[in-house]
Structure formats: C-alpha cells, structure tokens
Short mmCIF file of C-alpha atoms and ligand atoms in Angstrom, two decimals:
data_model
loop_
_atom_site.label_atom_id
_atom_site.label_comp_id
_atom_site.label_asym_id
_atom_site.label_seq_id
_atom_site.Cartn_x
_atom_site.Cartn_y
_atom_site.Cartn_z
CA UNK A 28 -30.45 4.31 -32.89
CA UNK A 29 -33.75 3.08 -31.64
CA UNK A 30 -36.14 1.23 -34.41
CA UNK A 31 -39.74 1.28 -33.92
CA UNK A 32 -41.94 -1.57 -35.79
CA UNK A 33 -45.72 -1.87 -36.19
CA UNK A 34 -47.34 -4.51 -34.24
CA UNK A 35 -47.75 -7.08 -37.36
CA UNK A 36 -44.02 -6.64 -38.57
CA UNK A 37 -42.55 -9.54 -36.80
CA UNK A 38 -45.02 -11.87 -38.02
CA UNK A 39 -43.92 -11.57 -41.66
CA UNK A 40 -42.88 -14.84 -43.43
CA UNK A 41 -42.03 -14.79 -47.18
CA UNK A 42 -44.39 -17.68 -48.68
CA UNK A 43 -41.44 -18.33 -51.51
CA UNK A 44 -42.71 -21.02 -53.71
CA UNK A 45 -45.97 -20.69 -52.40
CA UNK A 46 -46.23 -16.95 -53.43
CA UNK A 47 -49.17 -16.31 -55.76
CA UNK A 48 -47.48 -12.92 -57.19
CA UNK A 49 -43.86 -13.56 -56.79
CA UNK A 50 -41.47 -10.29 -56.32
CA UNK A 51 -38.84 -12.16 -58.84
CA UNK A 52 -40.93 -10.86 -61.88
CA UNK A 53 -41.80 -7.93 -63.81
CA UNK A 54 -40.19 -5.09 -62.00
CA UNK A 55 -36.74 -3.51 -61.51
CA UNK A 56 -34.69 -5.77 -59.16
CA UNK A 57 -31.51 -3.77 -58.43
CA UNK A 58 -27.96 -5.66 -57.49
CA UNK A 59 -25.73 -3.44 -55.42
CA UNK A 60 -21.58 -3.62 -55.65
CA UNK A 61 -21.17 -5.59 -52.51
CA UNK A 62 -23.58 -8.46 -54.26
CA UNK A 63 -21.64 -7.92 -57.45
CA UNK A 64 -18.48 -8.67 -55.39
CA UNK A 65 -19.78 -11.76 -53.87
CA UNK A 66 -21.20 -13.20 -57.16
CA UNK A 67 -17.59 -12.75 -58.56
CA UNK A 68 -15.91 -14.64 -55.51
CA UNK A 69 -18.70 -17.73 -56.06
CA UNK A 70 -17.58 -21.00 -57.22
CA UNK A 71 -18.41 -20.81 -60.47
CA UNK A 72 -18.63 -16.92 -60.38
CA UNK A 73 -21.79 -15.24 -61.50
CA UNK A 74 -21.12 -13.41 -64.65
CA UNK A 75 -22.85 -10.20 -63.86
CA UNK A 76 -22.68 -9.06 -67.43
CA UNK A 77 -25.08 -11.80 -68.48
CA UNK A 78 -27.43 -11.51 -65.68
CA UNK A 79 -27.61 -7.45 -65.22
CA UNK A 80 -27.57 -4.54 -66.88
CA UNK A 81 -27.60 -0.66 -66.17
CA UNK A 82 -31.01 1.18 -66.34
CA UNK A 83 -31.14 4.89 -65.22
CA UNK A 84 -27.77 4.59 -63.48
CA UNK A 85 -28.47 1.62 -61.45
CA UNK A 86 -27.32 -2.16 -62.07
CA UNK A 87 -30.68 -4.18 -62.05
CA UNK A 88 -31.14 -8.03 -62.99
CA UNK A 89 -31.97 -8.50 -66.61
CA UNK A 90 -35.08 -10.48 -66.62
CA UNK A 91 -35.90 -12.95 -69.22
CA UNK A 92 -38.12 -12.90 -72.00
CA UNK A 93 -41.03 -13.97 -69.60
CA UNK A 94 -40.11 -11.08 -67.13
CA UNK A 95 -39.18 -13.11 -64.70
CA UNK A 96 -35.49 -13.42 -62.89
CA UNK A 97 -33.21 -15.81 -64.67
CA UNK A 98 -32.53 -17.10 -61.34
CA UNK A 99 -35.76 -18.05 -60.65
CA UNK A 100 -36.24 -22.02 -60.92
CA UNK A 101 -39.49 -23.76 -62.06
CA UNK A 102 -40.25 -24.53 -58.57
CA UNK A 103 -40.52 -20.85 -57.76
CA UNK A 104 -37.25 -21.07 -55.78
CA UNK A 105 -34.12 -18.95 -56.26
CA UNK A 106 -31.15 -20.99 -57.66
CA UNK A 107 -28.73 -18.63 -55.95
CA UNK A 108 -30.20 -19.02 -52.54
CA UNK A 109 -30.43 -22.95 -53.02
CA UNK A 110 -26.74 -23.26 -54.43
CA UNK A 111 -25.20 -20.48 -52.14
CA UNK A 112 -27.66 -19.37 -49.47
CA UNK A 113 -29.30 -16.32 -48.57
CA UNK A 114 -26.33 -13.99 -48.80
CA UNK A 115 -25.71 -14.64 -52.43
CA UNK A 116 -28.85 -12.53 -53.37
CA UNK A 117 -28.95 -8.62 -53.45
CA UNK A 118 -29.65 -6.23 -50.84
CA UNK A 119 -33.00 -5.52 -52.44
CA UNK A 120 -33.72 -9.15 -52.39
CA UNK A 121 -33.03 -9.77 -48.74
CA UNK A 122 -34.74 -6.71 -47.66
CA UNK A 123 -38.11 -6.91 -49.63
CA UNK A 124 -40.83 -6.17 -48.53
CA UNK A 125 -39.37 -4.31 -45.58
CA UNK A 126 -38.45 -0.67 -45.46
CA UNK A 127 -36.82 1.66 -43.19
CA UNK A 128 -37.38 5.48 -42.73
CA UNK A 129 -34.42 7.32 -40.44
CA UNK A 130 -35.35 10.08 -38.58
CA UNK A 131 -33.30 12.53 -36.58
CA UNK A 132 -33.43 10.34 -33.28
CA UNK A 133 -34.83 7.16 -34.66
CA UNK A 134 -35.62 4.73 -37.41
CA UNK A 135 -38.92 3.53 -38.27
CA UNK A 136 -39.65 -0.05 -39.91
CA UNK A 137 -42.64 -1.15 -41.94
CA UNK A 138 -43.98 -3.68 -44.79
CA UNK A 139 -44.80 -2.91 -48.27
CA UNK A 140 -48.20 -3.61 -49.66
CA UNK A 141 -46.33 -5.01 -53.03
CA UNK A 142 -46.19 -8.34 -51.34
CA UNK A 143 -49.14 -10.56 -51.19
CA UNK A 144 -47.88 -12.11 -47.52
CA UNK A 145 -48.17 -8.53 -46.29
CA UNK A 146 -51.59 -8.12 -47.30
CA UNK A 147 -52.42 -11.80 -45.71
CA UNK A 148 -51.13 -10.30 -42.53
CA UNK A 149 -53.34 -7.35 -42.45
CA UNK A 150 -56.39 -9.44 -43.68
CA UNK A 151 -55.74 -11.80 -41.00
CA UNK A 152 -56.30 -9.17 -38.46
CA UNK A 153 -59.63 -8.73 -39.66
CA UNK A 154 -61.68 -6.23 -37.50
CA UNK A 155 -58.61 -5.63 -35.17
CA UNK A 156 -57.00 -2.41 -36.22
CA UNK A 157 -53.05 -2.55 -36.86
CA UNK A 158 -51.32 -0.70 -34.13
CA UNK A 159 -48.48 1.71 -35.00
CA UNK A 160 -46.01 3.09 -32.65
CA UNK A 161 -46.17 6.61 -31.61
CA UNK A 162 -42.66 8.00 -31.37
CA UNK A 163 -42.34 10.49 -28.28
CA UNK A 164 -41.65 13.39 -30.29
CA UNK A 165 -43.16 16.75 -29.87
CA UNK A 166 -43.41 17.81 -33.27
CA UNK A 167 -46.58 19.27 -35.45
CA UNK A 168 -45.85 16.69 -38.70
CA UNK A 169 -45.61 13.53 -36.35
CA UNK A 170 -48.97 15.25 -34.46
CA UNK A 171 -50.68 15.21 -37.65
CA UNK A 172 -49.55 11.65 -39.15
CA UNK A 173 -51.09 10.13 -35.87
CA UNK A 174 -54.29 12.28 -35.96
CA UNK A 175 -54.58 10.93 -39.67
CA UNK A 176 -53.84 7.34 -38.86
CA UNK A 177 -56.07 7.30 -35.79
CA UNK A 178 -58.83 8.98 -37.97
CA UNK A 179 -58.54 5.89 -40.59
CA UNK A 180 -58.65 3.37 -38.07
CA UNK A 181 -60.84 4.63 -35.74
CA UNK A 182 -63.55 6.40 -37.59
CA UNK A 183 -65.28 3.37 -38.75
CA UNK A 184 -68.86 5.31 -39.26
CA UNK A 185 -67.15 7.03 -42.42
CA UNK A 186 -65.74 5.79 -45.81
CA UNK A 187 -61.75 5.58 -45.87
CA UNK A 188 -61.73 7.81 -48.85
CA UNK A 189 -63.93 10.47 -46.81
CA UNK A 190 -61.51 10.54 -44.18
CA UNK A 191 -58.44 10.87 -46.40
CA UNK A 192 -60.34 13.85 -47.84
CA UNK A 193 -61.28 15.40 -44.66
CA UNK A 194 -57.44 15.26 -43.85
CA UNK A 195 -56.57 16.73 -46.84
CA UNK A 196 -58.92 19.60 -46.34
CA UNK A 197 -57.17 20.03 -42.90
CA UNK A 198 -53.48 19.92 -44.17
CA UNK A 199 -54.40 22.35 -46.76
CA UNK A 200 -55.64 24.83 -43.89
CA UNK A 201 -52.42 24.29 -42.09
CA UNK A 202 -50.36 24.75 -45.17
CA UNK A 203 -52.19 28.25 -45.78
CA UNK A 204 -51.00 29.21 -42.49
CA UNK A 205 -47.22 30.71 -42.83
CA UNK A 206 -46.31 29.58 -39.13
CA UNK A 207 -49.10 27.22 -37.79
CA UNK A 208 -49.07 26.77 -33.88
CA UNK A 209 -49.83 23.35 -32.24
CA UNK A 210 -53.11 24.98 -31.14
CA UNK A 211 -54.36 25.61 -34.63
CA UNK A 212 -53.09 22.35 -35.75
CA UNK A 213 -54.90 20.42 -32.88
CA UNK A 214 -57.99 22.57 -33.56
CA UNK A 215 -58.07 21.58 -37.15
CA UNK A 216 -57.90 17.82 -36.23
CA UNK A 217 -60.29 17.88 -33.48
CA UNK A 218 -63.70 15.94 -33.31
CA UNK A 219 -65.54 18.95 -33.61
CA UNK A 220 -63.59 19.82 -36.97
CA UNK A 221 -64.13 16.51 -38.48
CA UNK A 222 -68.01 16.86 -37.71
CA UNK A 223 -68.31 20.18 -39.08
CA UNK A 224 -66.30 18.83 -42.23
CA UNK A 225 -68.45 15.53 -42.53
CA UNK A 226 -71.58 17.63 -42.42
CA UNK A 227 -70.38 19.63 -45.23
CA UNK A 228 -69.57 16.89 -47.36
CA UNK A 229 -72.75 15.27 -46.51
CA UNK A 230 -74.54 17.97 -48.39
CA UNK A 231 -72.43 17.71 -51.45
CA UNK A 232 -73.86 15.32 -53.93
CA UNK A 233 -70.92 14.17 -55.99
CA UNK A 234 -71.65 12.91 -59.53
CA UNK A 235 -70.57 9.24 -59.34
CA UNK A 236 -70.35 8.87 -63.15
CA UNK A 237 -67.72 11.55 -63.14
CA UNK A 238 -65.91 10.34 -60.53
CA UNK A 239 -65.68 6.62 -62.21
CA UNK A 240 -64.83 8.27 -65.67
CA UNK A 241 -61.95 9.95 -63.70
CA UNK A 242 -60.68 7.08 -61.85
CA UNK A 243 -60.91 5.12 -64.86
CA UNK A 244 -58.86 7.63 -66.96
CA UNK A 245 -56.26 7.50 -64.10
CA UNK A 246 -56.03 3.87 -64.09
CA UNK A 247 -55.46 3.99 -68.02
CA UNK A 248 -52.66 6.51 -67.49
CA UNK A 249 -51.25 4.72 -64.90
CA UNK A 250 -51.03 1.55 -67.00
CA UNK A 251 -49.59 3.15 -70.51
CA UNK A 252 -45.90 2.65 -69.82
CA UNK A 253 -46.63 -0.93 -68.56
CA UNK A 254 -48.36 -1.69 -71.44
CA UNK A 255 -45.67 -0.89 -73.72
CA UNK A 256 -43.15 -2.57 -71.62
CA UNK A 257 -45.34 -5.64 -71.68
CA UNK A 258 -45.61 -5.79 -67.88
CA UNK A 259 -48.34 -7.20 -65.83
CA UNK A 260 -50.02 -8.21 -69.09
CA UNK A 261 -52.27 -10.97 -67.73
CA UNK A 262 -53.91 -8.98 -65.40
CA UNK A 263 -53.55 -5.60 -67.27
CA UNK A 264 -54.65 -6.31 -70.51
CA UNK A 265 -58.12 -7.43 -69.83
CA UNK A 266 -58.58 -4.71 -67.65
CA UNK A 267 -57.64 -1.97 -69.58
CA UNK A 268 -59.95 -3.19 -72.39
CA UNK A 269 -62.48 -2.93 -70.00
CA UNK A 270 -61.58 0.62 -68.98
CA UNK A 271 -61.51 1.76 -72.48
CA UNK A 272 -65.08 0.37 -73.12
CA UNK A 273 -66.29 2.12 -70.09
CA UNK A 274 -64.76 5.39 -70.89
CA UNK A 275 -66.58 5.04 -74.36
CA UNK A 276 -70.01 3.98 -72.65
CA UNK A 277 -69.81 6.97 -70.31
CA UNK A 278 -69.42 9.58 -72.89
CA UNK A 279 -73.49 9.09 -72.95
CA UNK A 280 -75.62 9.42 -70.10
CA UNK A 281 -75.33 5.90 -68.54
CA UNK A 282 -78.41 5.18 -66.44
CA UNK A 283 -77.58 2.03 -64.81
CA UNK A 284 -73.73 3.05 -63.74
CA UNK A 285 -75.05 4.49 -60.28
CA UNK A 286 -76.87 1.43 -59.09
CA UNK A 287 -73.90 -0.76 -60.51
CA UNK A 288 -71.62 1.53 -58.47
CA UNK A 289 -73.88 1.31 -55.17
CA UNK A 290 -73.95 -2.59 -55.70
CA UNK A 291 -70.19 -2.64 -56.14
CA UNK A 292 -69.46 -0.54 -53.03
CA UNK A 293 -71.75 -3.20 -51.00
CA UNK A 294 -69.62 -5.88 -52.21
CA UNK A 295 -66.41 -4.14 -51.70
CA UNK A 296 -67.63 -3.03 -47.98
CA UNK A 297 -66.35 -6.45 -46.68
CA UNK A 298 -62.58 -5.61 -47.46
CA UNK A 299 -62.96 -1.99 -45.62
CA UNK A 300 -61.14 -3.14 -42.56
CA UNK A 301 -58.29 -4.19 -44.81
CA UNK A 302 -58.42 -1.10 -46.76
CA UNK A 303 -57.99 0.90 -43.61
CA UNK A 304 -54.90 -0.99 -42.63
CA UNK A 305 -53.41 -0.41 -45.95
CA UNK A 306 -54.15 2.88 -45.75
CA UNK A 307 -53.01 3.55 -42.23
CA UNK A 308 -49.81 1.87 -43.17
CA UNK A 309 -49.14 3.91 -46.11
CA UNK A 310 -49.78 7.27 -44.26
CA UNK A 311 -47.35 6.12 -41.56
CA UNK A 312 -44.66 4.61 -43.78
CA UNK A 313 -44.67 7.52 -46.45
CA UNK A 314 -46.29 10.80 -45.11
CA UNK A 315 -43.08 12.00 -43.32
CA UNK A 316 -40.63 9.67 -45.71
CA UNK A 317 -38.88 12.62 -47.66
CA UNK A 318 -39.54 15.84 -46.22
CA UNK A 319 -41.69 16.74 -43.13
CA UNK A 320 -43.23 19.79 -44.56
CA UNK A 321 -46.95 20.25 -45.36
CA UNK A 322 -46.16 20.75 -48.96
CA UNK A 323 -45.00 17.22 -48.88
CA UNK A 324 -47.74 15.93 -46.98
CA UNK A 325 -50.17 17.02 -49.49
CA UNK A 326 -48.24 15.40 -52.28
CA UNK A 327 -48.27 12.02 -50.30
CA UNK A 328 -51.94 12.18 -49.58
CA UNK A 329 -52.75 12.81 -53.07
CA UNK A 330 -50.56 10.06 -54.19
CA UNK A 331 -52.08 7.47 -51.75
CA UNK A 332 -55.45 8.81 -52.87
CA UNK A 333 -54.49 8.13 -56.76
CA UNK A 334 -53.15 4.58 -55.62
CA UNK A 335 -56.31 3.86 -53.84
CA UNK A 336 -58.56 5.13 -56.59
CA UNK A 337 -56.71 3.03 -59.11
CA UNK A 338 -57.15 -0.35 -56.80
CA UNK A 339 -60.69 0.56 -56.50
CA UNK A 340 -61.32 1.06 -60.14
CA UNK A 341 -59.64 -2.04 -60.88
CA UNK A 342 -61.74 -3.81 -58.35
CA UNK A 343 -65.11 -2.12 -59.91
CA UNK A 344 -63.78 -3.32 -63.38
CA UNK A 345 -63.31 -6.86 -62.00
CA UNK A 346 -66.53 -7.00 -60.24
CA UNK A 347 -68.44 -5.56 -63.23
CA UNK A 348 -67.08 -8.38 -65.40
CA UNK A 349 -68.15 -11.16 -63.05
CA UNK A 350 -69.79 -10.34 -59.36
CA UNK A 351 -69.64 -13.86 -58.51
CA UNK A 352 -65.76 -14.15 -58.89
CA UNK A 353 -64.99 -11.26 -56.59
CA UNK A 354 -63.06 -12.59 -54.03
CA UNK A 355 -60.06 -11.69 -51.29
CA UNK A 356 -57.69 -12.92 -54.13
CA UNK A 357 -58.72 -10.38 -56.34
CA UNK A 358 -58.63 -7.57 -53.85
CA UNK A 359 -55.12 -8.97 -52.93
CA UNK A 360 -53.67 -9.01 -56.48
CA UNK A 361 -55.12 -5.61 -57.14
CA UNK A 362 -53.41 -3.98 -54.10
CA UNK A 363 -50.17 -5.76 -54.92
CA UNK A 364 -49.95 -5.16 -58.45
CA UNK A 365 -51.19 -1.45 -58.28
CA UNK A 366 -48.70 -0.80 -55.62
CA UNK A 367 -45.93 -2.31 -57.50
CA UNK A 368 -46.82 -0.17 -60.90
CA UNK A 369 -47.18 3.02 -58.32
CA UNK A 370 -43.82 2.45 -56.02
CA UNK A 371 -42.06 5.43 -57.55
CA UNK A 372 -39.33 7.20 -55.95
CA UNK A 373 -40.30 10.55 -54.61
CA UNK A 374 -38.81 12.57 -57.48
CA UNK A 375 -40.85 10.21 -59.95
CA UNK A 376 -44.07 11.00 -57.85
CA UNK A 377 -43.52 14.82 -57.97
CA UNK A 378 -42.63 14.47 -61.93
CA UNK A 379 -45.60 12.47 -62.68
CA UNK A 380 -47.77 15.12 -60.72
CA UNK A 381 -46.37 18.07 -62.53
CA UNK A 382 -46.79 16.43 -65.89
CA UNK A 383 -50.07 15.15 -65.22
CA UNK A 384 -51.92 17.86 -63.53
CA UNK A 385 -52.27 21.61 -63.78
CA UNK A 386 -50.22 22.13 -60.60
CA UNK A 387 -48.34 19.83 -58.14
CA UNK A 388 -51.15 20.50 -55.49
CA UNK A 389 -54.86 19.75 -56.33
CA UNK A 390 -57.68 21.43 -55.28
CA UNK A 391 -59.85 19.70 -52.74
CA UNK A 392 -62.52 19.43 -55.38
CA UNK A 393 -60.25 17.21 -57.63
CA UNK A 394 -59.17 14.86 -54.19
CA UNK A 395 -62.85 14.70 -53.50
CA UNK A 396 -63.71 13.73 -57.21
CA UNK A 397 -61.23 10.82 -57.00
CA UNK A 398 -62.60 9.70 -53.52
CA UNK A 399 -66.18 9.96 -55.12
CA UNK A 400 -67.94 9.15 -51.94
S1 LIG B 510 -43.70 -11.22 -53.21
FE1 LIG B 510 -43.47 -11.73 -50.68
S2 LIG B 510 -44.19 -13.58 -50.38
FE2 LIG B 510 -43.62 -13.28 -52.55
S3 LIG B 510 -41.85 -14.10 -53.00
FE3 LIG B 510 -41.71 -11.87 -52.79
S4 LIG B 510 -41.34 -11.53 -50.52
FE4 LIG B 510 -41.94 -13.74 -50.71
#
C-alpha cells in the first residue's frame, strides 16, 4: 500500500543526548510483547518484572522516582541501545515521534509535535509553508481537510485561531445537512464564504478578559492530573500558580489586561508561521484519524482549539512573568509539553469533552471564546 509523507518528514533526526526535553521521561512508554521476548533472550536478560508494570491493560516502563526511564544513562543515552542496539528498545521508542494512519487505499505518515526536534524542523522552514500530500481521492472528508490546511497556511492576513473558528462554523453547517452534496461543501469553503464569515467576525467585539479567563481555567483543568502525579512539575508548578493568581485577579475588573494581551500578541506574532505549521500538521494527521464523519471532524477541531488555547495561554503567562525572557525555546517547550499532556487516545478525548462540557459538540460561540481573536 502506498504511504504518503509531508515534505518535512525525511529530515527528522532524533537529537538523543542533545535533546532539551527527552521523550524518555514523564510519560507512558509502552512495551510490546515482541520486545519482552527480545529482552528475555538478551545476555544478560532484562527482567521485565523489574522494569515494567501493567497500567490500564498495557505494559509500560516503570519510571524511576525522578519520572525518568530507568534505561536512560546520565549522558542522556539509552543503555539498551548502547549495549544491544536499536532492536532492543520497544516499538514505541523506535517509532516515536512518527505516526501512521491507514486509509482504505493508502497510508499517511507524519511527525508529532511532542518532540522538540520536530518543532525545530518546522521552525527552520520559517516563512515557507509546509507541504502536505493531497491524496487523489474524490471524497468530501478529504476535500474538507485540504481546504482547512490551505486556509491555515495561505490566509496569512487572518489569525490562525480565526481561521479555525471559520472552518469550525463551516463544518457545523455541513454537519447539519443530512446528505451534503459536493457543491454545498465547496460553497461552504469558497473564498466568498470565508470573506462573509470574516466580515461577520470583524463585527463581533469579543471580551478579551472572558477569553483569557476561560483559557486559564482550561489550562488549570488540563494540569490537575499531572500535578497529582507530580509530572512536568518544573514547568507546570510555577505556571499553574500564575494561572491561579490570574484567575483570582480577573474576578475583579482588570484594566491592564487588554493592553497586556495586545502586547503579548505582538510578541507572539513572530511565531505565527510556526503555529500555522503546527496547526496544519495536526489537521492533516488527526482530522480523519478515527472516522471521517463531520461529527468526528468537529470533535478533533475542538480538541485542536483546546490544545492551541492551552499553548497560547501558557505562553501568555510566561510572557507576563518575564517579557524579556520570552524566546523560541519557551515556545517550543510549551508546544511539546502541552501536546504530551493532551496526547489522548480518541476514546479519552471523547470522554474528556463529554465530562467537561455540557455536550460533546460545542456551540460556535464557545469555540470563538477560546479562539479569543
Ligand atoms: S523527544 Fe525527540 S529528539 Fe528528544 S529524545 Fe525523543 S525522539 Fe529524540
């Protein structure tokens, strides 16, 4: 079966001991049965009972008290690879950060934003937009996905979150139709429809304080379990303290916040090409990853908006704390950690949305509130 790759894919190299946020710490590293068999055959064998345990029906590496993989040496290299070669590590470790989604007649490979080397690749493209393959398939879901990616990468006169909001509105329209025709769908994503929507959005005057407050609450909610499990503490603890202080402050009218938000947006603007690459990549890899229904597309766009809002809110808090220290490395770290924290399975995404909101599918107004343009 043919596998399609985005243009940046082949350039990926793991930076191993130079990695600033290694994937060998602070998250679930699963170990497949074949790896366990290979471990048992090593000389000396690796005792899987010592180094793994079963969580939610899955065998995973038992991290040490510092939440680091026990095979990671002080020089940040993997002891299993050093002593026995690449084949000794689990499939998860060999494949990360690559992912592949299978469709009826082709497969699509991409890289995940949970790895700093991937973010570096996108950042190195600077103002040149990433290129994603357009499979030669005459279907409405693939058309919608291409239209959203093109909008994110090409409509540079609009904020990425505004484009996501417009696309969310258009998919809602399509979702309401029982049997949408191709003509209807291409009308929805036509230049004329985008212009009309943007004109309508420009007439709205969203309250920046409400938006910042909601994104703040969202960030705190996403952090709760990681705080309990003491994961990502170095990054999360000061951030959540700042978020809590900000939420308390915002219960009173806050005069300085709109000006601060605008100043942050100006500082953040230099990373907009990177954010467009990130969002386009996520639409490419996740919009059709589970089912190709419009309901699933709405769920995945909501999740992407939620992730983006959490990244942006973290960076707002980091910028507020020290505008002069706001750097590419901070942006990369926020992207990597928030994406690791929110890299849920499909079922868990549905469960989180169903448990955290009145209904699985949001009103457009709530999507726009998180977008906060
Ligand atoms: S996060 Fe990426 S660059 Fe860092 S060790 Fe893992 S695969 Fe390599």
